Short mmCIF file of C-alpha atoms in Angstrom, two decimals:
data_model
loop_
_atom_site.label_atom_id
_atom_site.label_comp_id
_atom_site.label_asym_id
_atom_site.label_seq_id
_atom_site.Cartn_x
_atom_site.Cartn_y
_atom_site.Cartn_z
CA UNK A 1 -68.80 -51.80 -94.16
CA UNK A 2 -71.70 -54.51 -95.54
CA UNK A 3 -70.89 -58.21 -95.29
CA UNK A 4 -69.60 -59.68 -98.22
CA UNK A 5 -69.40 -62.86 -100.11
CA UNK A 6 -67.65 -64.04 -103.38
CA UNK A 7 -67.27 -66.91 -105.60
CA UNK A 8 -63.80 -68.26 -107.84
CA UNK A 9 -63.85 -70.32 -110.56
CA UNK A 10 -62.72 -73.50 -109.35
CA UNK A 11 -64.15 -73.08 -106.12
CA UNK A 12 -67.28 -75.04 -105.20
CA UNK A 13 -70.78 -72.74 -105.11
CA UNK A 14 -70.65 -72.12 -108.72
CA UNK A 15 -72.60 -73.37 -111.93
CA UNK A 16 -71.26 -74.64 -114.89
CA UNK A 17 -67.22 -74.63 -115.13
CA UNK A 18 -65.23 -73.60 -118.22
CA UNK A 19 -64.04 -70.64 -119.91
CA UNK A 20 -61.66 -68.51 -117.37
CA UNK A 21 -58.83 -69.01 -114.95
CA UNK A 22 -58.79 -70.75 -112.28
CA UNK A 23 -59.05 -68.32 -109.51
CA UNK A 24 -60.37 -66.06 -111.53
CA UNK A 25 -62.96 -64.01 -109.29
CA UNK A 26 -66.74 -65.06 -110.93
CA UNK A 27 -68.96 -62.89 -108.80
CA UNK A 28 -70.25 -60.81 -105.24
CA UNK A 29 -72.95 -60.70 -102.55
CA UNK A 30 -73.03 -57.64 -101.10
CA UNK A 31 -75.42 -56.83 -98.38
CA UNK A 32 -75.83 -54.45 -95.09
CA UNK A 33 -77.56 -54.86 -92.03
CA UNK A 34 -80.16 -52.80 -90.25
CA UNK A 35 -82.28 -52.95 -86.93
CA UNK A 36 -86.33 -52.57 -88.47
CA UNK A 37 -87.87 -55.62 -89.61
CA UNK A 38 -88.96 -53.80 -93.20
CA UNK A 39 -86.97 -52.57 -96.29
CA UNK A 40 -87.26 -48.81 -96.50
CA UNK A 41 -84.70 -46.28 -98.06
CA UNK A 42 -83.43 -45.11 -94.87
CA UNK A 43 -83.02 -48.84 -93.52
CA UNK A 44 -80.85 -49.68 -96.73
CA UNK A 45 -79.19 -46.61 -96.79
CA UNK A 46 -76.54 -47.22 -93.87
CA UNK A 47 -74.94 -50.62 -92.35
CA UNK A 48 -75.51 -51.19 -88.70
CA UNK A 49 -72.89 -54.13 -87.58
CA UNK A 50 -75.27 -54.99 -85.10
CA UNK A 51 -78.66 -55.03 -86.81
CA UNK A 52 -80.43 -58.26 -87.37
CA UNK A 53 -82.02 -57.68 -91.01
CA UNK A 54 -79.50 -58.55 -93.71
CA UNK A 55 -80.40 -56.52 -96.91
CA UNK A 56 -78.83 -58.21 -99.98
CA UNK A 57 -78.34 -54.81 -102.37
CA UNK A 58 -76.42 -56.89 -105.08
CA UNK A 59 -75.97 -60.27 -107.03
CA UNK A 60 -73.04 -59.57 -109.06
CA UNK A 61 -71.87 -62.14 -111.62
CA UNK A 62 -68.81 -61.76 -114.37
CA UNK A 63 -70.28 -60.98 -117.72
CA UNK A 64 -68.85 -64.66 -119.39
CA UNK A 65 -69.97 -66.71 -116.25
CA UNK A 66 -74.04 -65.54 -116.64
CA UNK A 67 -76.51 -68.46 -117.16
CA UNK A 68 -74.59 -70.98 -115.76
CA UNK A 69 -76.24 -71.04 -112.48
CA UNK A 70 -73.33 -69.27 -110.31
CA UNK A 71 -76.13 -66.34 -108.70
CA UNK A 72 -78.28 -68.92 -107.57
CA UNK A 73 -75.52 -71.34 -106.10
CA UNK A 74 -73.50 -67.91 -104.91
CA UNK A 75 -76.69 -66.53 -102.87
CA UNK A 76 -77.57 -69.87 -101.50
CA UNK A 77 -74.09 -70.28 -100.16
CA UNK A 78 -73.70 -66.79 -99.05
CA UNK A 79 -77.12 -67.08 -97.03
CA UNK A 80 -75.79 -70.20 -95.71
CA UNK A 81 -72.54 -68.78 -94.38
CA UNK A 82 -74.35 -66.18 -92.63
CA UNK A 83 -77.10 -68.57 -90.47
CA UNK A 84 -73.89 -70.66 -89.56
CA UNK A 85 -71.90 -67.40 -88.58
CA UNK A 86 -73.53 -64.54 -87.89
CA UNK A 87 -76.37 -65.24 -85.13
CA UNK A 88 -76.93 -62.71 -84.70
CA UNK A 89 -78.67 -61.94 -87.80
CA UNK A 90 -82.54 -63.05 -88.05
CA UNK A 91 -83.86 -62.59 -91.48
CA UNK A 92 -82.73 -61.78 -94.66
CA UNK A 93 -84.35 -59.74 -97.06
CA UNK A 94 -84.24 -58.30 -100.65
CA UNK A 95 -86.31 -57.15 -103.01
CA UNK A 96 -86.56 -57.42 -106.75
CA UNK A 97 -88.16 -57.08 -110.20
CA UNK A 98 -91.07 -59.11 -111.32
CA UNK A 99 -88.68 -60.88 -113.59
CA UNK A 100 -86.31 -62.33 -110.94
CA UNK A 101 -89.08 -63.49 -108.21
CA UNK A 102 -88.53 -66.76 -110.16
CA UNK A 103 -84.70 -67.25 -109.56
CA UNK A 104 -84.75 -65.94 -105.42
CA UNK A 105 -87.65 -68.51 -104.84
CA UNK A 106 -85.30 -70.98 -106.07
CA UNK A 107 -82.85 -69.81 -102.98
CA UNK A 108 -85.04 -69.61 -100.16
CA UNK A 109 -86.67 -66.96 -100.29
CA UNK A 110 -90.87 -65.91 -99.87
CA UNK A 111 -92.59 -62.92 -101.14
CA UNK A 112 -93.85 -60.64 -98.77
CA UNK A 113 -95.81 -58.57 -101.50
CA UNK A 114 -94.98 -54.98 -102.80
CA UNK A 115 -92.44 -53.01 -101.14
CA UNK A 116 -92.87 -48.99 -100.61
CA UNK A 117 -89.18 -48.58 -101.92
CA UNK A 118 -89.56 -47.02 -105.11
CA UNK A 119 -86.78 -46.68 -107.40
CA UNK A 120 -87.66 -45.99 -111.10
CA UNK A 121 -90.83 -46.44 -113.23
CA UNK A 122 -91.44 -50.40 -112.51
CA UNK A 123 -92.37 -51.87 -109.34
CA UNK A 124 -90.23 -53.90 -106.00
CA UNK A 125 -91.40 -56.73 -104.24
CA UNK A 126 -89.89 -57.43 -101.02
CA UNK A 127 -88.85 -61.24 -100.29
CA UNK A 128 -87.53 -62.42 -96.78
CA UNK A 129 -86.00 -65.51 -95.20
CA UNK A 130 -86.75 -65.70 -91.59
CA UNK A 131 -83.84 -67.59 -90.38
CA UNK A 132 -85.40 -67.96 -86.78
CA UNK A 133 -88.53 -70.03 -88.29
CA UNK A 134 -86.04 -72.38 -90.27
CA UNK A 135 -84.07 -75.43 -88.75
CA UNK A 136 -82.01 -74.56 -85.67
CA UNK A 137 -78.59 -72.73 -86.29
CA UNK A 138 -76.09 -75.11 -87.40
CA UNK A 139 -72.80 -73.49 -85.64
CA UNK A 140 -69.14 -74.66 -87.42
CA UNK A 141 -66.74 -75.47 -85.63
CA UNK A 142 -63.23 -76.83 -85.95
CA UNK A 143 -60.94 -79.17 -83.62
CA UNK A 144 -57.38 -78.90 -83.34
CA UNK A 145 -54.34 -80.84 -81.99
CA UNK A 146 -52.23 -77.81 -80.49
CA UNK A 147 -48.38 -77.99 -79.72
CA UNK A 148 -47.98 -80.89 -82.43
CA UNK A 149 -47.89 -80.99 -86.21
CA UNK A 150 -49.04 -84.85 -85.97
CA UNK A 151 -52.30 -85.71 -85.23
CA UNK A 152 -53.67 -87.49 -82.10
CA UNK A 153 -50.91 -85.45 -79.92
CA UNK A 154 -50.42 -82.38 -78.28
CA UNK A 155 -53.20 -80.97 -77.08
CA UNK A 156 -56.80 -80.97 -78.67
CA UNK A 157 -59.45 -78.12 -78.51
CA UNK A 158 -62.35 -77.40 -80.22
CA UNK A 159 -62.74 -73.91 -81.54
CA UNK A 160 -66.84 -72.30 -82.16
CA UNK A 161 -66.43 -69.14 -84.42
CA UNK A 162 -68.89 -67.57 -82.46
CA UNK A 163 -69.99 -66.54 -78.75
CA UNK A 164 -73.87 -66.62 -78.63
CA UNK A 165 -74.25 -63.25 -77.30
CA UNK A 166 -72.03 -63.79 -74.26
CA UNK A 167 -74.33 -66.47 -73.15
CA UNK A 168 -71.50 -68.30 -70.61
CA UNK A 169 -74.71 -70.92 -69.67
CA UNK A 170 -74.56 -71.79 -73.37
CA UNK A 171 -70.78 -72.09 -73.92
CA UNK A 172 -69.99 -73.87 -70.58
CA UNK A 173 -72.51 -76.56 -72.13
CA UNK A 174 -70.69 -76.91 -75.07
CA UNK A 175 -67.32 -77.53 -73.28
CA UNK A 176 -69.31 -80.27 -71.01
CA UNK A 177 -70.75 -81.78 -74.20
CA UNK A 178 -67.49 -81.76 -76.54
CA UNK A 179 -65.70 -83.03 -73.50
CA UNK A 180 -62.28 -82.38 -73.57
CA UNK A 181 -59.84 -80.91 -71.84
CA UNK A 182 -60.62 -77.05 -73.62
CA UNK A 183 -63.23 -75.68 -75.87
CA UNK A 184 -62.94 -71.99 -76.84
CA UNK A 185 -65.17 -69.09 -77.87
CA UNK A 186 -64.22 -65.98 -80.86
CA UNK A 187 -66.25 -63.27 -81.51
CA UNK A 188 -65.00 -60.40 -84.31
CA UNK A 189 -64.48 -57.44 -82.85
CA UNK A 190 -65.06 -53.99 -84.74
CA UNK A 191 -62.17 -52.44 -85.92
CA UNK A 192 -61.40 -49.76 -88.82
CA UNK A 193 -59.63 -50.79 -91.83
CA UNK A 194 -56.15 -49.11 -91.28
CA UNK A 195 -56.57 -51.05 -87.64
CA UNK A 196 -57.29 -54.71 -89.08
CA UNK A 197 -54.83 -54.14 -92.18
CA UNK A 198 -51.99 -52.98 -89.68
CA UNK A 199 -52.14 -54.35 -86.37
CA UNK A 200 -54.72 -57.68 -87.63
CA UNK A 201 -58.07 -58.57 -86.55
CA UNK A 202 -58.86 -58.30 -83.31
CA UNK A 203 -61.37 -61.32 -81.50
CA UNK A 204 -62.78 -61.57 -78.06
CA UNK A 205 -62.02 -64.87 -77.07
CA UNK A 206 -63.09 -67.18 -73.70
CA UNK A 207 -61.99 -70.63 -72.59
CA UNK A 208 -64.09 -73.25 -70.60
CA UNK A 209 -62.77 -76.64 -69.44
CA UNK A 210 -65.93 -78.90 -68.68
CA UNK A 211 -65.52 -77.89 -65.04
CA UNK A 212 -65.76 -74.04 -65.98
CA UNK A 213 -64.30 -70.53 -67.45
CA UNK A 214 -60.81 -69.97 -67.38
CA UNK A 215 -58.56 -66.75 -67.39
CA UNK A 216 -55.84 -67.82 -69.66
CA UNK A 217 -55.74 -70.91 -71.96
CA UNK A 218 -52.40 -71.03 -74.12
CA UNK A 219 -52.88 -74.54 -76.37
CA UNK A 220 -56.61 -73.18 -77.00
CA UNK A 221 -55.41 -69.64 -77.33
CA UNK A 222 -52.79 -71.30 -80.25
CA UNK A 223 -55.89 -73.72 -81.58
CA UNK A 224 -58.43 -70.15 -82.02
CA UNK A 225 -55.39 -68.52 -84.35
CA UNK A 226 -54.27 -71.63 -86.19
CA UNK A 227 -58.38 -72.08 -86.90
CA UNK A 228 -58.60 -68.82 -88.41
CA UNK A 229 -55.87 -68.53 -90.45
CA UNK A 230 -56.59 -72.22 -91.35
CA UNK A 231 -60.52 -71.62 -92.06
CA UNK A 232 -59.52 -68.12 -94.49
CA UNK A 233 -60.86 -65.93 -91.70
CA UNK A 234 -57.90 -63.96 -91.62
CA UNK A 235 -54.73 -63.68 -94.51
CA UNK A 236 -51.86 -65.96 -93.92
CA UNK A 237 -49.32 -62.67 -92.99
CA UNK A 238 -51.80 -60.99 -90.82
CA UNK A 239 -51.05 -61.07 -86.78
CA UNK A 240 -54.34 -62.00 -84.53
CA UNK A 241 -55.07 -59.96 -81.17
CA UNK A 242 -57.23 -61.49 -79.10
CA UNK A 243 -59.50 -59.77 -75.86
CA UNK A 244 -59.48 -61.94 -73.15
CA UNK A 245 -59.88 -61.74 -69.15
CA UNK A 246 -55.70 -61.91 -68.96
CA UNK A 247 -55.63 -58.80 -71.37
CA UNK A 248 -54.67 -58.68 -75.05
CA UNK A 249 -52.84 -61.40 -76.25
CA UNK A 250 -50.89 -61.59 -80.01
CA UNK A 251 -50.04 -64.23 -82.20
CA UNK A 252 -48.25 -64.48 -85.34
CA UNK A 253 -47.14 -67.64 -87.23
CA UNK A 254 -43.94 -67.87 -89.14
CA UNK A 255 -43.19 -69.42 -92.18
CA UNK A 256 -42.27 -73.15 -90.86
CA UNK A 257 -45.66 -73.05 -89.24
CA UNK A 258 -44.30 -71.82 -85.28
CA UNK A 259 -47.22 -69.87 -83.66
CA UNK A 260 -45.84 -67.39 -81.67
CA UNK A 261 -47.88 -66.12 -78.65
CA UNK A 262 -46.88 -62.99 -76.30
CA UNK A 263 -48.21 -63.89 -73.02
CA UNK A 264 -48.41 -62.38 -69.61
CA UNK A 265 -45.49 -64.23 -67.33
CA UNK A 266 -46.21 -65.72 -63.81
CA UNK A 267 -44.34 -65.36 -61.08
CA UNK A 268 -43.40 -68.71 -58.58
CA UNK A 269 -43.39 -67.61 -54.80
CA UNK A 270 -40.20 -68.76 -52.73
CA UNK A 271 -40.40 -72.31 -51.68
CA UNK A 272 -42.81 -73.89 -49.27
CA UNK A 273 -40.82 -75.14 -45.85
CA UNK A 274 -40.65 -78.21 -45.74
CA UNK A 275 -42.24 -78.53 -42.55
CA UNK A 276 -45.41 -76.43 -43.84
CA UNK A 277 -48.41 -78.74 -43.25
CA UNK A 278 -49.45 -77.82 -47.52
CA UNK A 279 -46.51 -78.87 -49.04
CA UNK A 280 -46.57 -82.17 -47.48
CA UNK A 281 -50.32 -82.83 -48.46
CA UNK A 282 -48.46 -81.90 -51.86
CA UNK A 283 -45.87 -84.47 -52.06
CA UNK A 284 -48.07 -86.85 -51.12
CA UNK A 285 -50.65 -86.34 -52.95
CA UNK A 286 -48.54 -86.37 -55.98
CA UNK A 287 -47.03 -89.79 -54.67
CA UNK A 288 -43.37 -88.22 -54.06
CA UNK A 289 -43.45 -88.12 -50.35
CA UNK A 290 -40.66 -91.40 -50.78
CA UNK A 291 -38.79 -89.76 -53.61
CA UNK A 292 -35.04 -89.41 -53.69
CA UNK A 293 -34.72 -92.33 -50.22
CA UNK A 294 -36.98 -90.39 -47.85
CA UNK A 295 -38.59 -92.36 -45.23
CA UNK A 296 -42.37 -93.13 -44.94
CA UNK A 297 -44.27 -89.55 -45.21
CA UNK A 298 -41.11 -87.89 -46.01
CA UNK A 299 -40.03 -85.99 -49.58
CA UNK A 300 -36.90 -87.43 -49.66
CA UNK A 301 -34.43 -85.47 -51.72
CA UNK A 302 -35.89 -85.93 -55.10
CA UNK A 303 -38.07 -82.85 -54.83
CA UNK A 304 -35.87 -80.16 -55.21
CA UNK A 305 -38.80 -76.83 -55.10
CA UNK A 306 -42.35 -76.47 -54.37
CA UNK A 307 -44.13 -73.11 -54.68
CA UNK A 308 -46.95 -71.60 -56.01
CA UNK A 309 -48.32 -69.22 -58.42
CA UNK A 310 -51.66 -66.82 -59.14
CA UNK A 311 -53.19 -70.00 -60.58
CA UNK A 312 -51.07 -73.19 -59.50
CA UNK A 313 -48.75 -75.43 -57.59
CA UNK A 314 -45.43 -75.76 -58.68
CA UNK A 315 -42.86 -78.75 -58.00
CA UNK A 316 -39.41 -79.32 -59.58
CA UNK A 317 -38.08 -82.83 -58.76
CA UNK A 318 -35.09 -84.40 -59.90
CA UNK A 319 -35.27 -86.46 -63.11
CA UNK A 320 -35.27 -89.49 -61.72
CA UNK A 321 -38.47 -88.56 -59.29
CA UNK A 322 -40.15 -86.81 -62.24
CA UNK A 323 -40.23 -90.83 -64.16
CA UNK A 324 -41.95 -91.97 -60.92
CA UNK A 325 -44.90 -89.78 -60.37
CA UNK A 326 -47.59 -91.04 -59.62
CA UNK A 327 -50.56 -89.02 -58.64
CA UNK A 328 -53.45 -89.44 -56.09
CA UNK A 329 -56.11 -87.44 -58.06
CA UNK A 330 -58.71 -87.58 -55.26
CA UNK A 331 -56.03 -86.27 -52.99
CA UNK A 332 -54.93 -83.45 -55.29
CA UNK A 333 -58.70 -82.51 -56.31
CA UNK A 334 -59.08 -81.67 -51.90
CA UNK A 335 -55.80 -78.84 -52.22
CA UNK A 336 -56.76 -75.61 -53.00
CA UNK A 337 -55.30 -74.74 -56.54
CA UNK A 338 -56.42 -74.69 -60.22
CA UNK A 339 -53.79 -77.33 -61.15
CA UNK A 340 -50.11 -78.78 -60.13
CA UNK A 341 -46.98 -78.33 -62.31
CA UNK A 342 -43.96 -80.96 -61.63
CA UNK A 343 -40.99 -80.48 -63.62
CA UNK A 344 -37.27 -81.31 -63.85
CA UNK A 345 -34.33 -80.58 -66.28
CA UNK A 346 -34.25 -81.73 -69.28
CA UNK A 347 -32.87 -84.93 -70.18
CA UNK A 348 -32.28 -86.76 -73.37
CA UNK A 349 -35.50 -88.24 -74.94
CA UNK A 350 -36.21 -91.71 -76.20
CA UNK A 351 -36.59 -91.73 -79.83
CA UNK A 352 -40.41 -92.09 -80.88
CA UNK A 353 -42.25 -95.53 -80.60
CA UNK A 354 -40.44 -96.01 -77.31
CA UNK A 355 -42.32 -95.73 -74.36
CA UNK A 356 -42.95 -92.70 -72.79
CA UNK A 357 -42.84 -91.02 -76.09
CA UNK A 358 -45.70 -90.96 -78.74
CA UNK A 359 -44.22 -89.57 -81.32
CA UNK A 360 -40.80 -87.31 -82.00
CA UNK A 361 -40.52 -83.51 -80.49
CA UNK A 362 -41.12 -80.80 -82.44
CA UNK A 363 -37.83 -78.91 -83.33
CA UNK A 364 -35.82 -81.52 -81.46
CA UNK A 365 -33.80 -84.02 -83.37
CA UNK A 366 -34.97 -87.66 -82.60
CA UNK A 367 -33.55 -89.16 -79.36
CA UNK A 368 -31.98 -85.49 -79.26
CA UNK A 369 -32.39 -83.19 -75.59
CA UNK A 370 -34.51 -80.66 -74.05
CA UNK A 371 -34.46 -77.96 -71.78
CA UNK A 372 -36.82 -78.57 -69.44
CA UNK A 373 -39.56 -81.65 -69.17
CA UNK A 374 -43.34 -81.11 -67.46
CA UNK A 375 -46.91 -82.59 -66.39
CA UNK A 376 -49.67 -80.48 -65.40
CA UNK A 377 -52.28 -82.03 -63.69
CA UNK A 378 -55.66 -80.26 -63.12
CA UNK A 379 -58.56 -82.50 -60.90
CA UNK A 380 -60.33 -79.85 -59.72
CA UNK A 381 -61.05 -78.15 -63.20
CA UNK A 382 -62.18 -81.83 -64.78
CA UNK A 383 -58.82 -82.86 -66.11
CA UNK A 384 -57.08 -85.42 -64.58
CA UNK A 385 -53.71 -84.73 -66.76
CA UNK A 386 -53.59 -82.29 -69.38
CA UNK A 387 -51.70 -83.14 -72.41
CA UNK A 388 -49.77 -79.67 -73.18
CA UNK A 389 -50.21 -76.34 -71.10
CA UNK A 390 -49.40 -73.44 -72.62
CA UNK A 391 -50.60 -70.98 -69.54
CA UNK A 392 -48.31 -73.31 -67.03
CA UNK A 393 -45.38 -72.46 -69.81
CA UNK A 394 -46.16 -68.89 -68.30
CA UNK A 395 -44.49 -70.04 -65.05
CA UNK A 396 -42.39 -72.66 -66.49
CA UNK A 397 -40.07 -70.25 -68.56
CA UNK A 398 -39.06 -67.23 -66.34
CA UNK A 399 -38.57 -70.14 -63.89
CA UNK A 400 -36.24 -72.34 -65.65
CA UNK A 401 -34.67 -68.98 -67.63
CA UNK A 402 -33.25 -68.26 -64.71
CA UNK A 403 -30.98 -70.91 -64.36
CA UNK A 404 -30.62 -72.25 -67.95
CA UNK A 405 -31.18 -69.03 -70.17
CA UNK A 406 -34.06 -67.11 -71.91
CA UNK A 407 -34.23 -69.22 -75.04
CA UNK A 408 -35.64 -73.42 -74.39
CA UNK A 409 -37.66 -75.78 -75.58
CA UNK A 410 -39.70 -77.26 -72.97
CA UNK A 411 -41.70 -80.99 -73.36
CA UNK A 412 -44.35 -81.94 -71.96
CA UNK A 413 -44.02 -85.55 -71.27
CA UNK A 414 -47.87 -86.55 -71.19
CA UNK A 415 -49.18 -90.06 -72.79
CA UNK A 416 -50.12 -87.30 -76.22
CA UNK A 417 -46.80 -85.70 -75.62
CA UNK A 418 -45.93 -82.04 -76.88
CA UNK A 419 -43.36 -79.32 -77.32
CA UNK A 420 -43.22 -75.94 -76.39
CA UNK A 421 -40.48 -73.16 -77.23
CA UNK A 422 -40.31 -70.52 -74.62
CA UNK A 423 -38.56 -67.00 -74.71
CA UNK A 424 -38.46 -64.82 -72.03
CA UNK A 425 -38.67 -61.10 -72.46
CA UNK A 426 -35.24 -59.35 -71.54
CA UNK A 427 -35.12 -56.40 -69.10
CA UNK A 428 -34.77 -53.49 -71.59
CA UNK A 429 -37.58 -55.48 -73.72
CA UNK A 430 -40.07 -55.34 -70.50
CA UNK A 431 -40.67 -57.24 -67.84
CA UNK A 432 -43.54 -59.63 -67.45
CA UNK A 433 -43.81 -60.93 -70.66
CA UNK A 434 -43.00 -64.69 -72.37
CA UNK A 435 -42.96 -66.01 -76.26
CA UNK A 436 -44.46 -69.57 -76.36
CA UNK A 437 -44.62 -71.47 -79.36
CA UNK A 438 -45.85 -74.47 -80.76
CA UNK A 439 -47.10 -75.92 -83.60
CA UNK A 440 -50.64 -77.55 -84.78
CA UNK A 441 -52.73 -79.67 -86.97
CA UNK A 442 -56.87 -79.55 -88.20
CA UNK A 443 -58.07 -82.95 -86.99
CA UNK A 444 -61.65 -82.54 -88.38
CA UNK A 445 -64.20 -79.81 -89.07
CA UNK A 446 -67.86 -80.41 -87.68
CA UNK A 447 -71.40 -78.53 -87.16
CA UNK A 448 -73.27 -77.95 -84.08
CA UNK A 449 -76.68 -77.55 -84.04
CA UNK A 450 -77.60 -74.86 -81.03
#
């Protein structure tokens, strides 16, 4: 299947308005790509996903829209779209009658003289944009604020539509240079039609923190489908696999706006001693070694649980410990572990504006209660406190399930704040699985030029 590109009235990239509905479809681009540099009839004859010559075959407009300038503004945009999405593609080419060398000029486009594809009595002339020799790619990208539907909380990650060839140099740059806490990677994946129409897209998709590549990322994982179905890349209805190093991951998003992720769960390991040498560099280092009336260098009895996962440290303190954390981040950043979880039971919540909240929970009535609260902080990876995890939700939810039930709604109590609703996957559903979701918001829409 060729790539394709379409204009409706109303929409910008037309001419002249007037004189049909509004979303009324005006006209196509169709095109296919091949690997050869030159236009012949075998080149144009079949698509090659991966080739990098674009043939456009067609400039298709609606027999009441011609003259108004919607083919010139239509090609122009659809040539655009493809040097910001498809980078893999290097040139486009054509070709046309004498009559119409005129009008692709006017987009871009350079003759390259007659072309050997003959097709009737009057002659072709082949015309090419090299998209290589033009101005660097200009890559979109979007950012979003993930387990919130206000802006400025939850959790923010920038989303690139595209993975540069698997170049992880390139994309760990990105995440250094965009600076927060995760920046992630799609790339389309082929599929047939009765696949994508039944089981939705599928997209390879990698995180990176600015201090490197991670396994599992669930607030960027939530940002990558929100983007899509934001940006029109997939329909509304349609579910969104994605390939990544912890396996296939789905999400769907319901008609309040919950995304609804099936992760892999994690499992805690039984609790530390409390004489083991680890767990006290643990305590301390996450300034609870006095908690709960403990002496000097002592826990005290405000940490209830430490343990550990594949990926991270686990604590569980009482509620009145959790409000007096206060990490050592140099200390933490010397323990072997990709991050530390601290948790307690849930608790009622101030009502927003008060401190220690930014703004009201998700799906929880002002001032109203929670399951579970968390922080998850992360030194070694370049994050001193991340603002919502979805992957330590993963170990959070078959944990607290346990004792409080499969269904919660977890907060994480960070200065951005956000909420998480966790369901854990009953026995006769199969183990090893847990529903997260969350909500999010578009913050802002940018290009970057690689």
């Amino acid at each position: 299947m060729g790539r394709v590109g379409g204009v409706k009235h109303g929409e910008s990239g037309g001419g002249g308005g007037g004189g049909g509905e509004a979303g009324e479809v005006v006209g196509f681009v169709c095109g296919t790509c091949s690997q050869g540099e030159e236009l012949s009839h075998e080149s144009m004859h079949l698509h090659d996903p991966n080739g990098q010559t674009l043939c456009i075959h067609s400039v298709v407009v609606a027999e009441k829209f011609r003259r108004r300038g919607y083919a010139t503004e239509m090609l122009k945009a659809y040539v655009e779209n493809v040097a910001l999405t498809q980078p893999g593609v290097r040139r486009v080419c054509l070709i046309a009658k004498a009559g119409l060398l005129g009008m692709y000029a006017s987009c871009g486009f350079t003759l390259k003289g007659l072309s050997p594809v003959v097709h009737g009595k009057d002659p072709w002339f082949e015309m090419r944009i090299d998209l290589d020799s033009s101005e660097p790619r200009l890559l979109r990208f979007v950012q979003v604020d993930a387990f919130s539907d206000r802006k400025f909380c939850g959790n923010p990650a920038a989303v690139f539509f595209t993975q540069a060839g698997g170049d992880a140099d390139w994309m760990q740059k990105v995440a250094v240079e965009m600076n927060i806490s995760e920046t992630c990677f799609l790339e389309l994946q082929p599929a047939t039609p009765d696949e994508a129409s039944s089981m939705g897209p599928t997209y390879a998709l990698r995180w990176f923190t600015p201090g490197g590549e991670v396994d599992l990322c669930g607030h960027a994982t939530l940002a990558a489908a929100f983007a899509l179905w934001e940006e029109g890349r997939v329909g509304p209805g349609l579910p969104i696999r994605f390939s990544t190093a912890s396996g296939v991951l789905t999400c769907r998003r319901d008609a309040e706006g919950w995304v609804a992720m099936d992760f892999p769960s994690e499992v805690v390991s039984d609790a530390l001693p409390e004489d083991d040498e680890g767990r006290r560099a643990i305590v301390q280092a996450l300034g609870l070694a006095s908690a709960g009336g403990g002496g000097e260098g002592e826990e005290g009895d405000g940490v209830l649980f430490v343990g550990r996962n594949r990926c991270d440290v686990m604590v569980e303190v009482t509620p009145e410990a959790f409000s007096a954390i206060a990490p050592d981040m140099r200390m933490l950043a010397a323990i072997e572990s990709r991050g530390f979880i601290v948790t307690c039971k849930g608790q009622q919540l101030k009502k927003a504006g008060e401190e220690g909240i930014s703004a009201a929970v998700d799906g929880v009535t002002d001032g109203g209660s929670v399951e579970f609260q968390s922080r998850f902080f992360a030194p070694r990876m370049g994050i001193d406190e991340d603002p919502v995890t979805g992957s330590a939700h993963c170990c959070l939810a078959p944990y607290w399930a346990s004792k409080l039930g499969r269904c919660m709604v977890g907060y994480q109590a960070s200065p951005r704040g956000g909420t998480v609703r966790t369901t854990v996957g009953l026995k006769s559903e199969g183990d090893g699985r847990v529903v997260l979701e969350g909500k999010a918001v578009l913050v802002f829409r940018g290009l970057f030029r690689r």
